[in-house]
CSV table of C-alpha atoms in Angstrom, one decimal:
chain,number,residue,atom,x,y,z
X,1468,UNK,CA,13.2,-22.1,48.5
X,1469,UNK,CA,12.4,-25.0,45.7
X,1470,UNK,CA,11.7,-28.1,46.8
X,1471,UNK,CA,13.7,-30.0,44.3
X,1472,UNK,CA,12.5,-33.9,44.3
X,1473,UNK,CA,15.6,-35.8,42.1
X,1474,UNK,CA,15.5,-39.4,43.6
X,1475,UNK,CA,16.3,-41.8,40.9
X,1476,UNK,CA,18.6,-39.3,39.0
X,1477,UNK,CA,21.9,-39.8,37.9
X,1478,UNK,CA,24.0,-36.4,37.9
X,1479,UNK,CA,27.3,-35.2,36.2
X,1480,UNK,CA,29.0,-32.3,37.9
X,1481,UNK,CA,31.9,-31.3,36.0
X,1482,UNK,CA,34.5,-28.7,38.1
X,1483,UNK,CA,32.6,-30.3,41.1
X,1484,UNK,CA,35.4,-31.1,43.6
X,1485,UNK,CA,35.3,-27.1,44.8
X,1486,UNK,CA,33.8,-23.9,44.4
X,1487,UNK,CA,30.5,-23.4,42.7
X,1488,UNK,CA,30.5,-27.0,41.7
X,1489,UNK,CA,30.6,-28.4,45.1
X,1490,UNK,CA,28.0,-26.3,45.9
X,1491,UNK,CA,25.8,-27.3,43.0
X,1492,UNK,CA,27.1,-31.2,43.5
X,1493,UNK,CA,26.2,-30.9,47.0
X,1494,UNK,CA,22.6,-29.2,46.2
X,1495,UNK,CA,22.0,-32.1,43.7
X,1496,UNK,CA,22.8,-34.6,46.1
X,1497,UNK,CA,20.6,-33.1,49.2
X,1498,UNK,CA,17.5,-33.2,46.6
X,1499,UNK,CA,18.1,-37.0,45.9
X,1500,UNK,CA,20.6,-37.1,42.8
X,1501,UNK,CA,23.5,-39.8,42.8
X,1502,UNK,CA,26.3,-37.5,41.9
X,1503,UNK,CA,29.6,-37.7,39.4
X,1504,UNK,CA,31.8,-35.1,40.9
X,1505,UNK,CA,34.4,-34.6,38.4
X,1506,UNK,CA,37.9,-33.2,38.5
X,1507,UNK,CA,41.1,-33.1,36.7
X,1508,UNK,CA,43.8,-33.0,38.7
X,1509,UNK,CA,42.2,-32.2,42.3
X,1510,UNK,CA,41.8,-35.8,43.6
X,1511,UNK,CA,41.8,-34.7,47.6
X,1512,UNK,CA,39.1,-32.3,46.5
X,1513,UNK,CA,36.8,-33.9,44.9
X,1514,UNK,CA,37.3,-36.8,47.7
X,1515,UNK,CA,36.4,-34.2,50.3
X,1516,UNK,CA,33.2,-33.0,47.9
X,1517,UNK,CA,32.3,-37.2,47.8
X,1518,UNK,CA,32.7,-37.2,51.7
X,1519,UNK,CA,30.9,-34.4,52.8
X,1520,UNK,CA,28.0,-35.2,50.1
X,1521,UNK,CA,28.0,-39.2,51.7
X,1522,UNK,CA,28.1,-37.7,56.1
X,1523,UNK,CA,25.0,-35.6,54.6
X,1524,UNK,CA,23.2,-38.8,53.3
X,1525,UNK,CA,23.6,-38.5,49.6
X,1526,UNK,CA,25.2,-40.9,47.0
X,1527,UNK,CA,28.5,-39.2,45.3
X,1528,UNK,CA,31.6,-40.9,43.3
X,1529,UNK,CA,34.7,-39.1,42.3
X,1530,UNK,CA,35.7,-39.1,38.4
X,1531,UNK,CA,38.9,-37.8,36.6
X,1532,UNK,CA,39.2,-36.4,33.2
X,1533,UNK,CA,40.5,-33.8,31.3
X,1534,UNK,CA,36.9,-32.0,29.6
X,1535,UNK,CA,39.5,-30.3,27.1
X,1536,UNK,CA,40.1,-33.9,25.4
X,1537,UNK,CA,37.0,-35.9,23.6
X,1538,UNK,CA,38.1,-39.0,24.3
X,1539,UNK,CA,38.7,-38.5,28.0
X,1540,UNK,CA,34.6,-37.0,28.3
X,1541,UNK,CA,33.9,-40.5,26.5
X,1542,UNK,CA,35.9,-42.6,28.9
X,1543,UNK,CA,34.3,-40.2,31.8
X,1544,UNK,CA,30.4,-40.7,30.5
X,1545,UNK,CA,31.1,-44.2,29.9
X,1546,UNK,CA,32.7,-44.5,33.6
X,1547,UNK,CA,29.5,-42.6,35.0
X,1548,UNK,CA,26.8,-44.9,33.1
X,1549,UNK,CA,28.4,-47.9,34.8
X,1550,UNK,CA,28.6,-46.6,37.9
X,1551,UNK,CA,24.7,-45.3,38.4
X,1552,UNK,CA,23.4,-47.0,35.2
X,1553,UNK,CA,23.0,-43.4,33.1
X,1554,UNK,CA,22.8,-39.9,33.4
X,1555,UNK,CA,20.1,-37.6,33.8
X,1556,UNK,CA,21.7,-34.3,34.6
X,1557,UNK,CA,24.7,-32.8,33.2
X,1558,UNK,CA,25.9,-29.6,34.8
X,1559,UNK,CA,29.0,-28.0,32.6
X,1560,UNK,CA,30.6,-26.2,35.6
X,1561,UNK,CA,34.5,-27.0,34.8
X,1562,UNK,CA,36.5,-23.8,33.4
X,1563,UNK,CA,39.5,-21.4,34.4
X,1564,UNK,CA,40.6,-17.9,33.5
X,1565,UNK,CA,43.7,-17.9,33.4
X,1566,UNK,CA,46.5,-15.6,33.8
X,1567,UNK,CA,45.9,-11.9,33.2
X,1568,UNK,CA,47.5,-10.6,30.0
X,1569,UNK,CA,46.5,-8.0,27.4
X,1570,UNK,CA,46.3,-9.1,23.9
X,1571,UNK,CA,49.8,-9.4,22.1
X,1572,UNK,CA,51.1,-9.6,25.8
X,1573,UNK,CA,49.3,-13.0,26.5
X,1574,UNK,CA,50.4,-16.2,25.4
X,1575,UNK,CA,48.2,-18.3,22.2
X,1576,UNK,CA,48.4,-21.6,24.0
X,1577,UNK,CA,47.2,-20.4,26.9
X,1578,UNK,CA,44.5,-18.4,25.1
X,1579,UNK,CA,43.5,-22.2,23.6
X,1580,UNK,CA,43.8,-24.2,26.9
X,1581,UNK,CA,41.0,-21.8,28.3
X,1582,UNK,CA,38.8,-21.7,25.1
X,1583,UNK,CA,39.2,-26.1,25.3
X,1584,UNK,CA,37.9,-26.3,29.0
X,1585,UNK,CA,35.7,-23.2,29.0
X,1586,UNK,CA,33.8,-23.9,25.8
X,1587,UNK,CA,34.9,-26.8,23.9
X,1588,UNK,CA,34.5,-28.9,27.3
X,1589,UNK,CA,30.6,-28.3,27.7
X,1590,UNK,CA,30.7,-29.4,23.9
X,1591,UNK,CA,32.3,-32.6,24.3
X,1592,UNK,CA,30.3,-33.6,27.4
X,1593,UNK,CA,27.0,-31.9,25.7
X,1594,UNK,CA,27.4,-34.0,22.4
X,1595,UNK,CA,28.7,-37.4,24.5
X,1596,UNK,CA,25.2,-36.8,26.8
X,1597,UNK,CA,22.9,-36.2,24.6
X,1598,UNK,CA,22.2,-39.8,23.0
X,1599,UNK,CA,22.3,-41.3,26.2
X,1600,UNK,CA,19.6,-38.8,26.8
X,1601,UNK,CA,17.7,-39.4,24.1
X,1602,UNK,CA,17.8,-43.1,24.6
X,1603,UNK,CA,16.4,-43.1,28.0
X,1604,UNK,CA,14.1,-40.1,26.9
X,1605,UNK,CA,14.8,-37.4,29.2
X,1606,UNK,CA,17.9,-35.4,30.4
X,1607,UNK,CA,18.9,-32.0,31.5
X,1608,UNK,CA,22.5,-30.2,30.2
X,1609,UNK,CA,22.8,-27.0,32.5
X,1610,UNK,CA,26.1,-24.6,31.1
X,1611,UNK,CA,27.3,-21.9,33.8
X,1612,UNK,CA,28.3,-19.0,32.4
X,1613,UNK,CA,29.5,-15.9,33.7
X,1614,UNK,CA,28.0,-11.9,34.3
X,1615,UNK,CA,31.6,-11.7,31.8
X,1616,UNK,CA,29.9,-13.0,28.9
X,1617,UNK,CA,28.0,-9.3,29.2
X,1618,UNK,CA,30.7,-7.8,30.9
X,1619,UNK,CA,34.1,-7.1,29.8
X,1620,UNK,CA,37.2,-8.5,32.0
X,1621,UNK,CA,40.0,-6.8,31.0
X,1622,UNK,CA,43.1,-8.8,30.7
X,1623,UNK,CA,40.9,-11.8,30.4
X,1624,UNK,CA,39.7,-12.4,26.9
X,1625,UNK,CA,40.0,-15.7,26.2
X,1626,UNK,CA,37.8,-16.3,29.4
X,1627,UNK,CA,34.8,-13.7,28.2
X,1628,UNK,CA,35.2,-15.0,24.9
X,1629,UNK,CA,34.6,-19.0,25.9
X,1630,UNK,CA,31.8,-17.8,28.3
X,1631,UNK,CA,30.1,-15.8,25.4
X,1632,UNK,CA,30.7,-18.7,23.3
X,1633,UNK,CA,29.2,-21.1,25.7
X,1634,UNK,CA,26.0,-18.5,25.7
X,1635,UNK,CA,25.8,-19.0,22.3
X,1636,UNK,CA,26.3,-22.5,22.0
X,1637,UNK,CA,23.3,-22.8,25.1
């Protein structure tokens, strides 16, 4: 096990009101971190994530935005700077697969909503971190990806095609 020392830092979470978010939101916040746990439409959630992260000691906040739209991941940085006074750690963990459908079976706009969470997401909130990273001289921008980067998922292409993308763009 790592002893991971983050007292003083200021983490972003995004996807972290459940699954492997929580996890990493909660991990973050056991090693010291004040913790954004973001969601976008799973308030109860990521209430539960803040409240089990606050019995076990640690400092968490709940924030809502939509990582598929630019302006909402500037409203959401801008929320999580006033609240802990920056950001240190940036975790891109938000995404979705979506439903399962073979090419010319599966439906464009759907194809696009995954592609703007899965990749463009970790963009927006990537680009939006970084100069309050560089300002403060130090920051961390940690994408999860998936084995289906590698490994073909058939039926879901738009999902092994953001996660590749989100390889690429790491």
């Amino acid at each position: 096990m790592i002893n991971l020392d983050l007292q003083g830092r200021r983490a972003l979470v995004t996807g972290g009101s459940g699954g492997l978010g929580r996890a990493i939101a909660e991990t973050l916040a056991a090693a010291g971190a004040q913790v954004a746990v973001h969601y976008r439409k799973g308030l109860d959630e990521a209430e539960t994530a803040v409240a089990a992260i606050q019995k076990q000691g640690g400092k968490a906040q709940a924030f809502q935005a939509d990582v598929a739209d630019p302006a909402a991941v500037e409203k959401l940085l801008q929320a999580v700077e006033g609240a802990f006074g920056g950001l240190d750690i940036l975790v891109n963990n938000a995404g979705m697969d979506g439903q399962r459908a073979s090419v010319g079976e599966d439906d464009p706009q759907a194809w696009e909503k995954i592609l703007a969470v899965d990749l463009m997401g970790p963009y927006y909130c990537a680009r939006a971190a970084i100069p309050r990273m560089e300002k403060a001289k130090r920051g961390v921008i940690i994408n999860i990806t998936s084995v289906h980067e590698f490994i073909p998922w058939e039926g879901y292409s738009a999902y092994t095609s953001a996660k590749a993308g989100l390889s690429m763009f790491t």
